[in-house]
Coordinates of C-alpha atoms and ligand atoms in Angstrom, one line a residue:
X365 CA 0.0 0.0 0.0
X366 CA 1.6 3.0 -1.0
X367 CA 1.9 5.9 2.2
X368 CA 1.9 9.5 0.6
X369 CA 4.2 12.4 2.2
X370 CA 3.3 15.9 1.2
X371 CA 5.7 18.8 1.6
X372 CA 5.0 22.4 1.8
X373 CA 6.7 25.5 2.6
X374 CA 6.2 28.2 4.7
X375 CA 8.2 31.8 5.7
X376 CA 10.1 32.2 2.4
X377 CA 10.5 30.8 -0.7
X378 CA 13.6 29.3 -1.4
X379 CA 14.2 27.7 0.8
X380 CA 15.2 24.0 -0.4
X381 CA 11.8 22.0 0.0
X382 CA 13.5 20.2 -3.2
X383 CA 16.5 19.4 -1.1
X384 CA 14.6 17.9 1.9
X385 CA 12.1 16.1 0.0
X386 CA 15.1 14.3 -2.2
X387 CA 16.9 13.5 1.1
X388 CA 13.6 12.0 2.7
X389 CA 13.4 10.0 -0.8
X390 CA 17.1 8.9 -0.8
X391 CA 16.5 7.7 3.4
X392 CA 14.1 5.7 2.4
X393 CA 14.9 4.1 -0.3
X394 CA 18.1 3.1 1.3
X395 CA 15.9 1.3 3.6
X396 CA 15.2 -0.9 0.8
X397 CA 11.7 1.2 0.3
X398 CA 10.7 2.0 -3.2
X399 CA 10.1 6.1 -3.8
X400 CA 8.4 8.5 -6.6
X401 CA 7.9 12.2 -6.4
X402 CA 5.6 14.5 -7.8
X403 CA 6.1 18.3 -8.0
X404 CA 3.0 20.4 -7.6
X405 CA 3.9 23.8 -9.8
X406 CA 1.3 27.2 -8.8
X407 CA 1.6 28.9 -11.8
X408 CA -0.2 29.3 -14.8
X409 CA 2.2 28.1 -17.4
X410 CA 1.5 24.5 -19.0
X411 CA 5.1 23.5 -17.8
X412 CA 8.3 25.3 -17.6
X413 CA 9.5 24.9 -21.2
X414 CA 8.5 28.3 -22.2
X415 CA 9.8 30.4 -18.9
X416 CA 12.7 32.0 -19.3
X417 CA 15.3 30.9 -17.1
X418 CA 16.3 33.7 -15.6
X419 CA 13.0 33.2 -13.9
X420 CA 12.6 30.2 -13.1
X421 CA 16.3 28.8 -13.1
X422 CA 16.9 25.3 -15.5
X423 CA 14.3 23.3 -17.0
X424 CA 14.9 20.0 -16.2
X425 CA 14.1 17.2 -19.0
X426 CA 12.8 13.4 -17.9
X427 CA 13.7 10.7 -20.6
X428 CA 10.5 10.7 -21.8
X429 CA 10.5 14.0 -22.4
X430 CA 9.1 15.9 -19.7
X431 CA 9.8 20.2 -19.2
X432 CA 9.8 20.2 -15.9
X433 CA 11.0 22.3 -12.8
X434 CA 14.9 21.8 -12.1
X435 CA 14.0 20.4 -8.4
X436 CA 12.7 16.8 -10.4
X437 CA 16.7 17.1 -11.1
X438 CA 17.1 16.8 -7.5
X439 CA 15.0 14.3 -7.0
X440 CA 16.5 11.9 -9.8
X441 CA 19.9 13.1 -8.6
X442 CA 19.1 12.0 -4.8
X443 CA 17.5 9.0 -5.4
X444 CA 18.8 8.1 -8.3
X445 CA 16.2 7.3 -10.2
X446 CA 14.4 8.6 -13.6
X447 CA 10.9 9.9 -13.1
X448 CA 8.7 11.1 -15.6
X449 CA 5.9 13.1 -17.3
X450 CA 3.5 11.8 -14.4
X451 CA 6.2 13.8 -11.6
X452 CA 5.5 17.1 -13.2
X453 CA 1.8 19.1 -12.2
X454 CA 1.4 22.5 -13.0
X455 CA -1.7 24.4 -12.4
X456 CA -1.8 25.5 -16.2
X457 CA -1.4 21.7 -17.2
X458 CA -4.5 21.3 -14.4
X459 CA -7.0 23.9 -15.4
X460 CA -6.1 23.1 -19.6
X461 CA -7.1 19.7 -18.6
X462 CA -10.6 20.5 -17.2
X463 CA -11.3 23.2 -19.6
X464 CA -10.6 20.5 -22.6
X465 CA -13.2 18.2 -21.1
X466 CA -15.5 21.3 -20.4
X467 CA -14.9 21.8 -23.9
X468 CA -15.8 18.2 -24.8
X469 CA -18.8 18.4 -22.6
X470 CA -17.8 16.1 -20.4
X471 CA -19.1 18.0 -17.2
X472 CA -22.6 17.7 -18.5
X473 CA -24.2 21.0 -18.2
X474 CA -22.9 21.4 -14.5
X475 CA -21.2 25.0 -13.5
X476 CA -17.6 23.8 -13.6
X477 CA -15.4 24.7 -10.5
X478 CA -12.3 24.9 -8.8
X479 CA -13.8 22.7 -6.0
X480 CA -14.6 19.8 -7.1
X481 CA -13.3 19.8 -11.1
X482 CA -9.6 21.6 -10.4
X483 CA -9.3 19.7 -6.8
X484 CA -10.7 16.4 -8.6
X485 CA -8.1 16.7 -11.1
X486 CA -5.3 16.9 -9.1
X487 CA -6.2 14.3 -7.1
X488 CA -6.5 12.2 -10.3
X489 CA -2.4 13.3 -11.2
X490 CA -1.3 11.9 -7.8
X491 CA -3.3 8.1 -8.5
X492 CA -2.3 8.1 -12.0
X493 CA 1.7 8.8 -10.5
X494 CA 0.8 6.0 -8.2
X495 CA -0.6 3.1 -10.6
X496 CA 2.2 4.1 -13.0
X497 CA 5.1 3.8 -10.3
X498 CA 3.1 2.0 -7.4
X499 CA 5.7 3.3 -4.7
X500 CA 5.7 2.0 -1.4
X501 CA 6.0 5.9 -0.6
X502 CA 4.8 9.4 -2.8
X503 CA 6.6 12.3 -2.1
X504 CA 4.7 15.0 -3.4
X505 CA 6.0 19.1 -3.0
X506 CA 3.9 21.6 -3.6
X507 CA 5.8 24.5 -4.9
X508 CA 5.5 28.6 -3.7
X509 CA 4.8 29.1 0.0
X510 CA 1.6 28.8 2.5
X511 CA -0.3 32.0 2.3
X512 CA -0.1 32.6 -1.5
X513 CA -3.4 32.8 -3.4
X514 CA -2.0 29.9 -6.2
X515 CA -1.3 27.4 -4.6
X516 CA -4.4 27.1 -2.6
X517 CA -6.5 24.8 -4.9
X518 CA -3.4 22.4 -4.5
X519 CA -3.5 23.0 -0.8
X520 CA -7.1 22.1 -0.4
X521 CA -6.3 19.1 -2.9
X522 CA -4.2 17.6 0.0
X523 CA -6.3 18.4 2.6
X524 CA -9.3 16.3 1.0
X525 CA -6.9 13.7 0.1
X526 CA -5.4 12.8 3.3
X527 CA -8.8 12.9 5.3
X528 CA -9.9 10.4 2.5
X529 CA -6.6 8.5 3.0
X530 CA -7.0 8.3 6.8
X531 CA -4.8 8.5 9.8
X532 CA -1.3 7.1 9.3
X533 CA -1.7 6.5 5.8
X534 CA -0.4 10.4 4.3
X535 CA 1.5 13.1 6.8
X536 CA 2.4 16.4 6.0
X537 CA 6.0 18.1 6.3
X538 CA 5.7 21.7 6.8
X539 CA 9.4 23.6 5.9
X540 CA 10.1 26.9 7.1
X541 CA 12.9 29.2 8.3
X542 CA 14.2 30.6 11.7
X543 CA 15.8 33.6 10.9
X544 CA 18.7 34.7 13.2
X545 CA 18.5 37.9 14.3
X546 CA 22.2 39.6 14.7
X547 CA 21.5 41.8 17.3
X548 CA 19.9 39.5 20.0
X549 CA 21.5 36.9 18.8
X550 CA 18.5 34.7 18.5
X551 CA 16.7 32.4 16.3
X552 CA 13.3 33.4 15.7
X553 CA 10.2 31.0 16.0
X554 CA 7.6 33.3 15.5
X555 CA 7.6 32.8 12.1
X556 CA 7.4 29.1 11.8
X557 CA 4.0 29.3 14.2
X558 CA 2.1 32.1 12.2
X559 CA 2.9 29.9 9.0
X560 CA 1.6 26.7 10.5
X561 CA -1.1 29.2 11.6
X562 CA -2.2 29.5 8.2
X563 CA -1.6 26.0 7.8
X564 CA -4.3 25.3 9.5
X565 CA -6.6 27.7 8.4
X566 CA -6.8 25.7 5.4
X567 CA -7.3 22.5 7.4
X568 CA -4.4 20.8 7.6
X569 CA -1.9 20.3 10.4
X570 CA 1.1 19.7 9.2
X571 CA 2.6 16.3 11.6
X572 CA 6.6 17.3 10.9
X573 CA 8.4 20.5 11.2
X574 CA 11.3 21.0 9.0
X575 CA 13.4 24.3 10.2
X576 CA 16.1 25.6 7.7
X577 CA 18.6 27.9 10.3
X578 CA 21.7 29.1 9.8
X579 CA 22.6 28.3 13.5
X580 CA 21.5 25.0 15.6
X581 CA 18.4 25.0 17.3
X582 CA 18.1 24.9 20.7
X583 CA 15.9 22.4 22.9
X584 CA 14.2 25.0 24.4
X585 CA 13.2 26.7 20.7
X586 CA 12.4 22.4 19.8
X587 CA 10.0 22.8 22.4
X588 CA 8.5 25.8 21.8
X589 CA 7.9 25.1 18.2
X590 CA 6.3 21.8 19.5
X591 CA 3.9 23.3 21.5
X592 CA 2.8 25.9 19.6
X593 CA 2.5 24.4 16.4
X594 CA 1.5 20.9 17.7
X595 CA 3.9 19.0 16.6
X596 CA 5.8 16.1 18.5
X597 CA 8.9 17.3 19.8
X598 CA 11.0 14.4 17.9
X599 CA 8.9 15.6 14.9
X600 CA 11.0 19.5 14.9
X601 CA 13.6 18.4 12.6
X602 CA 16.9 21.0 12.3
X603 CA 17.8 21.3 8.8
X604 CA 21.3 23.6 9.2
X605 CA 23.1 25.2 5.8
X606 CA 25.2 22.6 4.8
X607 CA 28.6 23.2 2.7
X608 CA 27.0 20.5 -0.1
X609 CA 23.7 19.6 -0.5
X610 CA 24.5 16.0 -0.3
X611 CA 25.1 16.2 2.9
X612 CA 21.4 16.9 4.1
X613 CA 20.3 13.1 4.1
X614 CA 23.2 12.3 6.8
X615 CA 22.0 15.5 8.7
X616 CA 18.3 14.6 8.3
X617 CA 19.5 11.1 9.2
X618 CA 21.4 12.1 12.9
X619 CA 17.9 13.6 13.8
X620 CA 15.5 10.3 13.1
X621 CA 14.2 12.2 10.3
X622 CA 13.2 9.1 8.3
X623 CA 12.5 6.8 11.8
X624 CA 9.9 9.5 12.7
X625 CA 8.3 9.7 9.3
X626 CA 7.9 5.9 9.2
X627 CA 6.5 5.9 12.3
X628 CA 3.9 8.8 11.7
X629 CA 3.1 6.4 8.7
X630 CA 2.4 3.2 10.6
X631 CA 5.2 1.3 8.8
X632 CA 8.3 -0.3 10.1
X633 CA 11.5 1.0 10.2
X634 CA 14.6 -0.7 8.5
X635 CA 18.4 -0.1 8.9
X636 CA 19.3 2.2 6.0
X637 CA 22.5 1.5 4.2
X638 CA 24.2 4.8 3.4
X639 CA 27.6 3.5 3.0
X640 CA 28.2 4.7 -0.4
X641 CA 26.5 7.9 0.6
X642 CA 28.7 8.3 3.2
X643 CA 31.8 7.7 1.6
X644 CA 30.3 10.3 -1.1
X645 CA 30.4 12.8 1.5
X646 CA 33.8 11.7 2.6
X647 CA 35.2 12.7 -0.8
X648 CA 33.6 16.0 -0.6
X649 CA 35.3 16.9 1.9
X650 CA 38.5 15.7 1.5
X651 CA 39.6 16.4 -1.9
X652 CA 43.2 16.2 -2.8
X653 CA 43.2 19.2 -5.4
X654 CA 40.9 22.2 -6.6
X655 CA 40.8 22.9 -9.9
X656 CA 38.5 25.7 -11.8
X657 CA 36.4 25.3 -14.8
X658 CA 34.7 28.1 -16.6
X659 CA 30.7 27.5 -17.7
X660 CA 30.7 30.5 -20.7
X661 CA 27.2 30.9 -20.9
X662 CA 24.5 34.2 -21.0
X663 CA 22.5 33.0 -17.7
X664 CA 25.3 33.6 -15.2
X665 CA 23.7 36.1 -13.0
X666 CA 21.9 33.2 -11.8
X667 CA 23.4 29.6 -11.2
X668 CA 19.6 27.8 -11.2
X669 CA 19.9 28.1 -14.9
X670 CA 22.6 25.7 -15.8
X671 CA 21.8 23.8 -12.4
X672 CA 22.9 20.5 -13.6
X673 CA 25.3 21.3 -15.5
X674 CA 27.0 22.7 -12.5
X675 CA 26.5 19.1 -10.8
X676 CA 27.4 17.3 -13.0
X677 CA 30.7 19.0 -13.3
X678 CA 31.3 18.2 -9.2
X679 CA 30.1 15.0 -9.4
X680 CA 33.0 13.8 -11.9
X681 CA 35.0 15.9 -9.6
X682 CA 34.2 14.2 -6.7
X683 CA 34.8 11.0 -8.3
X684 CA 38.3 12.4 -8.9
X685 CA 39.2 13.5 -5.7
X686 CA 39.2 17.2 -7.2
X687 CA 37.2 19.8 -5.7
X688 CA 35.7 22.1 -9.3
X689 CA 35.3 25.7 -8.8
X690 CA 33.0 27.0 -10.9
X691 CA 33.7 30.6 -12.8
X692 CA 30.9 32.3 -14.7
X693 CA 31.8 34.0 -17.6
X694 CA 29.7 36.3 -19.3
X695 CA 30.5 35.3 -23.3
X696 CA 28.9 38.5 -24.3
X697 CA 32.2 39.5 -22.8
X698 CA 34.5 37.7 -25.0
X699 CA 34.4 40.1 -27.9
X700 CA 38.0 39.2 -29.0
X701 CA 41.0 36.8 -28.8
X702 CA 42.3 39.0 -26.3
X703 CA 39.1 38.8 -24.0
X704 CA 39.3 35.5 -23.8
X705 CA 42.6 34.9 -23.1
X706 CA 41.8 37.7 -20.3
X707 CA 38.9 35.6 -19.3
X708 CA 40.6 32.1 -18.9
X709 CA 43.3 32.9 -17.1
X710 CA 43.8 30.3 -14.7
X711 CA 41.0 28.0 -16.1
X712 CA 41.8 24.5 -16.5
X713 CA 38.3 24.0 -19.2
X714 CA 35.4 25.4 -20.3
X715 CA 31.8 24.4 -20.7
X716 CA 29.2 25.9 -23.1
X717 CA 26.0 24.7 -22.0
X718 CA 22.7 24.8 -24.0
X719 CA 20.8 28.0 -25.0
X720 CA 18.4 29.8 -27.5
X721 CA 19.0 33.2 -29.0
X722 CA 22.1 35.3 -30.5
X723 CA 22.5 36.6 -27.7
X724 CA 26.2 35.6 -26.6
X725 CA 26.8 33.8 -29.4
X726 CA 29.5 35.5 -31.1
X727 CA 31.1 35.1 -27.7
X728 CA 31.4 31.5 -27.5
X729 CA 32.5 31.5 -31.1
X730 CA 35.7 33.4 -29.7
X731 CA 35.9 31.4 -26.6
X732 CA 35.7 27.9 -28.4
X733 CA 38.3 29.0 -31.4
X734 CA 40.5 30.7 -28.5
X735 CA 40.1 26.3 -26.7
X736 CA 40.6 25.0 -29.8
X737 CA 43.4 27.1 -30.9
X738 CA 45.4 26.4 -27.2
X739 CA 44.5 23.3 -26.6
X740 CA 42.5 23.7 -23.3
X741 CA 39.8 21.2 -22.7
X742 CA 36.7 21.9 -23.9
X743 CA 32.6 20.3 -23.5
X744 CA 29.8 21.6 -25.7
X745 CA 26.2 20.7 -24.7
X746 CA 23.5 21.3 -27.2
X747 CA 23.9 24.8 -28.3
X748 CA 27.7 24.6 -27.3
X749 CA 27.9 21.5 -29.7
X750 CA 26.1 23.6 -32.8
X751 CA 28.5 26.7 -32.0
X752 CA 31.8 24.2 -32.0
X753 CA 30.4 23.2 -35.2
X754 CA 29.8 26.7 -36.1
X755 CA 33.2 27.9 -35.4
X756 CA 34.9 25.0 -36.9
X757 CA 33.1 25.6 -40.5
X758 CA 34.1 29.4 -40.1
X759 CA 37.9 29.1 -38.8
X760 CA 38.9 25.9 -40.0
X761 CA 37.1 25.2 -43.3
X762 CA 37.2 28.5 -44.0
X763 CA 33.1 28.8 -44.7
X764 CA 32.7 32.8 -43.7
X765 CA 29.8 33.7 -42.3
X766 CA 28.9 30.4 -41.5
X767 CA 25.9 30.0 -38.8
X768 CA 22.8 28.5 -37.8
X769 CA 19.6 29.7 -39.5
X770 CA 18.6 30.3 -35.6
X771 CA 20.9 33.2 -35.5
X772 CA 21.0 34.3 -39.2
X773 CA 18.4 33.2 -41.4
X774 CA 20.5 34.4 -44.6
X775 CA 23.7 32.8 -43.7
X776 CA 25.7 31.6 -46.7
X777 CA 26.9 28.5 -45.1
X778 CA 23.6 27.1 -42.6
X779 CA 26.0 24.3 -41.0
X780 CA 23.2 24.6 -38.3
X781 CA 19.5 24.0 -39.5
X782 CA 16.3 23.4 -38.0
X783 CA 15.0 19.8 -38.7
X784 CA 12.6 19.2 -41.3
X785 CA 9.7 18.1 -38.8
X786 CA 10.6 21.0 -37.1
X787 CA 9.8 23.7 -39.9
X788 CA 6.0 23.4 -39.8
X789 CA 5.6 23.9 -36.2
X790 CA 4.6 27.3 -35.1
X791 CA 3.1 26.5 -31.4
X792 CA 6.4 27.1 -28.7
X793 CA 5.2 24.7 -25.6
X794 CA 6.5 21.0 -25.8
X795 CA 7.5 20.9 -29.3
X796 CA 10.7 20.9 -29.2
X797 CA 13.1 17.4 -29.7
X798 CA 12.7 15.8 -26.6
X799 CA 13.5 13.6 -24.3
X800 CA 16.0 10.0 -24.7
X801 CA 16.8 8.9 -27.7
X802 CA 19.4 6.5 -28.7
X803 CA 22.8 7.3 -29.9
X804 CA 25.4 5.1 -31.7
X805 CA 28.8 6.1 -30.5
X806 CA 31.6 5.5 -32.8
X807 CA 34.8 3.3 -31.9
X808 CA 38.2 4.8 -31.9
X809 CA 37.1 7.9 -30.4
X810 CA 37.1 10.3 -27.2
X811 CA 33.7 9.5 -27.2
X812 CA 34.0 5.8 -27.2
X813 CA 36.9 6.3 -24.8
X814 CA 34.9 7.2 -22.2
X815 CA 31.2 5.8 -23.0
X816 CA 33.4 1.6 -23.0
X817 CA 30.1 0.8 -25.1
X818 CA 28.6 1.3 -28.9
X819 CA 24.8 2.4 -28.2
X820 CA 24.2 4.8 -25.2
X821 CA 20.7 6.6 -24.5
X822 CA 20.7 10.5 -23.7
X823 CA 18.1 13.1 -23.1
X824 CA 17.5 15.8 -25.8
X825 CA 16.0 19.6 -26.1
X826 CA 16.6 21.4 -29.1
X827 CA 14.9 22.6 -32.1
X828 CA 18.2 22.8 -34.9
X829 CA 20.3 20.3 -35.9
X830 CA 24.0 19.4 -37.6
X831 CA 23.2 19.9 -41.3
X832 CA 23.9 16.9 -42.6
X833 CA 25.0 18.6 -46.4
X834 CA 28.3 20.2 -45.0
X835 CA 29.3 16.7 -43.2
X836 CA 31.7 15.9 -45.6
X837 CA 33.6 18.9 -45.9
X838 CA 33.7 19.6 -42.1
X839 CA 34.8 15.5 -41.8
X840 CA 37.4 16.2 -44.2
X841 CA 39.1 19.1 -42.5
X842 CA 39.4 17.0 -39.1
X843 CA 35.7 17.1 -37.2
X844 CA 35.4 14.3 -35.9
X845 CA 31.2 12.8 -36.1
X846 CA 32.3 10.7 -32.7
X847 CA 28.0 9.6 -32.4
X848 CA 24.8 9.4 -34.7
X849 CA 21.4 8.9 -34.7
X850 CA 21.0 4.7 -35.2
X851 CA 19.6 5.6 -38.9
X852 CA 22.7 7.8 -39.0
X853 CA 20.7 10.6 -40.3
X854 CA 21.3 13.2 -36.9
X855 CA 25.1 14.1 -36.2
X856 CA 24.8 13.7 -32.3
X857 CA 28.4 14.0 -31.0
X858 CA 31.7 15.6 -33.0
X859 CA 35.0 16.0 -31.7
X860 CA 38.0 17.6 -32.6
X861 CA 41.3 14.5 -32.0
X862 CA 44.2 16.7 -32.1
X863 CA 43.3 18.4 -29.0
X864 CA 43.3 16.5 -25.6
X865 CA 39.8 17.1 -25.0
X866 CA 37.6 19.4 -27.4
X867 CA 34.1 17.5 -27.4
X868 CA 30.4 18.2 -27.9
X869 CA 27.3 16.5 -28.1
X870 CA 23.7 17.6 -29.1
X871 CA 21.9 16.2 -25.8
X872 CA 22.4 17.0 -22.4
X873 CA 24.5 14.4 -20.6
X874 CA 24.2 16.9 -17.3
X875 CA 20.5 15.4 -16.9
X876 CA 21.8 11.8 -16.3
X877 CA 24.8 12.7 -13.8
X878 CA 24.8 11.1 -10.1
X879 CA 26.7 11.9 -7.7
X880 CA 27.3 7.8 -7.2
X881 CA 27.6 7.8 -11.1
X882 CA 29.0 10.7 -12.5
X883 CA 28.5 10.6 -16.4
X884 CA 31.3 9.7 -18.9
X885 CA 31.7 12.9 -20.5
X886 CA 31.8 15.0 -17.5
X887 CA 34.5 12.6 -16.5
X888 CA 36.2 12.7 -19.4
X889 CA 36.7 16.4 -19.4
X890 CA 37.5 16.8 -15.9
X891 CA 40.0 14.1 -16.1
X892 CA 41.2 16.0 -19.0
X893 CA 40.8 19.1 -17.4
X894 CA 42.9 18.2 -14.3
X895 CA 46.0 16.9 -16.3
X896 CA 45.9 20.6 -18.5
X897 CA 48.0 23.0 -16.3
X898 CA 46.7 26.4 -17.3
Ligands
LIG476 N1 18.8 26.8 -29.5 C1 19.3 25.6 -29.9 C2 18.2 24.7 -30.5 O1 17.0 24.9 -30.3 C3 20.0 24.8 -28.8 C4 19.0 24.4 -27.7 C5 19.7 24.0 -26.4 O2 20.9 24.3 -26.2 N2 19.0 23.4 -25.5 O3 18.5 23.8 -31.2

């Protein structure tokens, strides 16, 4: 029978319900429970494919080819498992739903509203997650913060729920924050109760408390928070700032977190086995070197954007003992040669992550000729892939004005097109490549190198593609086509040999890094990256 944990937020937003729900997941599953997770989204949009992500940070992609928000990254990352389309609820995705079968007529003359239809329907998201995973546990977090006007259809969703559910059989973990005040040098409580206040103005009473401080919490603030916002006092859980994030399940662990959850849910608890967690965390904090990498992207004011990417980078650090520090450069910034030499001073590699736009582009151009050029490791992802290919056709092959037709429609040389399926679609949400698709890696290369196998699987989201007329000529002047669609039609990795390490692939390999597992390519240029003395 699967139990169902629900996770709000009160206080602030921010404040890392993601974090605490993915450790919950990854303590219980290494009690030998089986986990999914859902993520309840407030606003209006269908999913997050069409924000921008400067406000809403990344936009995380499942393999089968879900938009969703970047804390499902978390999720997959903590547990270490892949979710899907059925872990991604937005209230656009909700109310398009009903008004299509309004639409339809499927309401039958009856004033459709948001209690029952919009409450019914998210109720029948969470039982379709559960016959599609059938979890012995259902994490589900419901975005934004207790006292906003959004969420509150989602709210009163759960409240109906776990009364239908019955005791024991759903809870409720209520986050919030204790703010330290400098001056008295206190932690504040007040905040917590008034938001559990509201809690329960909508009817439910949260049964954990979850505080994120900066400082630890006293027994006598434990208490206090117990009484008032009647909660058990082994049920106030201290979740401190952390140096990594991977260290919130051992945290979360010292406290019961998971013992007390089980036993709010009627079900016995195991011995988890965090062995390889903890020796994880070990490496964290113990590495033997630092080395820093450059991401040369146009989101850098805010490091949400390329989330994963920023993982996935420590992760094949971590494997290799090497603590990656991570510089943001601007690549509008890189107007010449000079400005990038300027720029990578003492950088031992360079990521270009995806993107869409011109903005920046010329940029990366620069940056990639200036890696190419000097032989510093370099890893395109998606967009950083189409500009290597860009700037090889310009600099190498000598194709001037080369481009993609995303950037300049006129272009002489379009070594970058959009794909054929691609050129009749006007609508922007969902219609993008998407998702897993196979890739047939070829032997004898950097590529193969690091993948040891032939046919690997990796997660997609783009609209333009390689252009498969100017393979020849860019193959004879030294790119390397290192992986291909299995019909060999879609370029999907190239590489340039004489350097140590200058690859790039069409996917996004950042969506598959663990921290257990880092992923092949992030390996191989961190390896790379570590042997390059800058
Ligand atoms: N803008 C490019 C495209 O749509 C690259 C997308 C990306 O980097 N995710 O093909």
């Amino acid at each position: 029978m699967t139990k169902y944990i629900f996770i709000t937020g009160g206080v602030v937003s921010s404040l890392g319900k993601g974090i605490i729900g993915a450790s919950l997941g990854k303590l219980l599953k290494s009690r030998g429970f089986s986990v999914a997770i859902q993520k309840f989204d407030p606003y209006i949009n269908v999913d997050p494919g069409t924000m921008s992500p400067f406000q809403h940070g990344e936009v995380f992609v499942t393999d089968d080819g879900a938009e969703t928000d970047l804390d499902l990254g978390h999720y997959e990352r903590f547990i270490d498992s892949n979710f899907s389309q059925l872990s991604n609820v937005t209230s656009g995705s909700v109310y398009l739903s009903v008004i299509n079968k309004e639409r339809r007529g499927d309401y039958l003359g009856r004033t459709v509203q948001v209690v029952p239809h919009i409450t019914n329907e998210i109720k029948s998201r969470l039982m379709a997650a559960k016959q599609h995973f059938e979890p012995d546990f259902m994490i589900v977090e419901i975005g934004g913060t207790i006292g906003d006007i959004e969420s509150l259809p989602f709210i009163e969703a759960i409240r109906q729920f776990k009364t239908e559910q019955g005791i024991g059989n759903a809870i409720n973990i209520h986050c919030t924050l204790l703010p330290y005040l400098q001056t008295s040098g206190e932690l504040k409580t007040k905040p917590s109760q008034h938001s559990v206040n509201t809690l329960r103005s909508y009817g439910l009473q949260p049964e954990v408390l979850v505080c994120r401080t900066a400082k630890p919490i006293s027994k006598s603030d434990k208490e206090k928070l117990a009484l008032f916002c009647s909660i058990a006092k082994d049920a106030v859980i201290e979740c401190r700032d952390m140096k990594s994030i991977y260290e919130v399940p051992l945290a979360l662990e010292d406290q019961n977190f998971a013992e007390v959850v089980l036993k709010l849910l009627q079900v016995k608890n195991k011995t988890p086995d965090l062995k390889q967690w903890k020796h994880l965390v070990d490496k964290i904090n113990s590495p033997k070197r630092t080395i820093k990498v450059a991401i040369a992207g146009k989101y850098t004011k805010l490091s949400d954007a390329y989330i994963s990417v920023v993982e996935a980078l420590k992760h094949a650090g971590y494997q290799n003992d090497t603590k990656v520090e991570i510089k943001w450069i601007n690549s509008e910034d890189c107007t010449d040669m000079k400005k990038c030499k300027e720029a990578l001073k003492g950088i031992s590699g360079v990521v270009v992550p995806g993107g869409f736009g011109v903005r920046g582009v010329e940029g990366k151009l620069n940056i990639i000729r200036y890696l190419r050029e000097n032989d510093i490791p370099f890893l395109g992802l998606c967009l950083g892939m189409q500009c290597a290919v860009i700037e090889f056709a310009r600099n190498v092959v000598g194709l001037k004005d080369a481009n993609s037709t995303e950037f300049d429609e006129g272009t002489p040389y379009p070594v970058i097109d959009l794909m054929l399926e691609q050129r009749a679609i006007k609508a922007c949400g969902g219609t993008m490549r998407l998702g897993a698709q196979e890739c047939v890696v070829k032997k004898g290369t950097k590529a193969y190198e690091v993948y040891g196998k032939t046919k690997i699987s990796e997660r997609h989201r783009h609209r333009y593609e390689f252009n498969n007329t100017y393979r020849e000529k860019l193959e004879k002047a030294g790119l390397v086509l290192s992986g291909t669609s299995p019909d060999n039609m879609l370029v999907e990795m190239v590489e340039y040999t004489p350097n140590r390490w200058h690859v790039a692939c069409q996917f996004h390999p950042e969506f598959k890094s663990r921290p257990e597992h880092s992923h092949p390519l992030f390996l191989g240029f961190i390896k790379n990256a570590i042997e390059y003395k800058p």
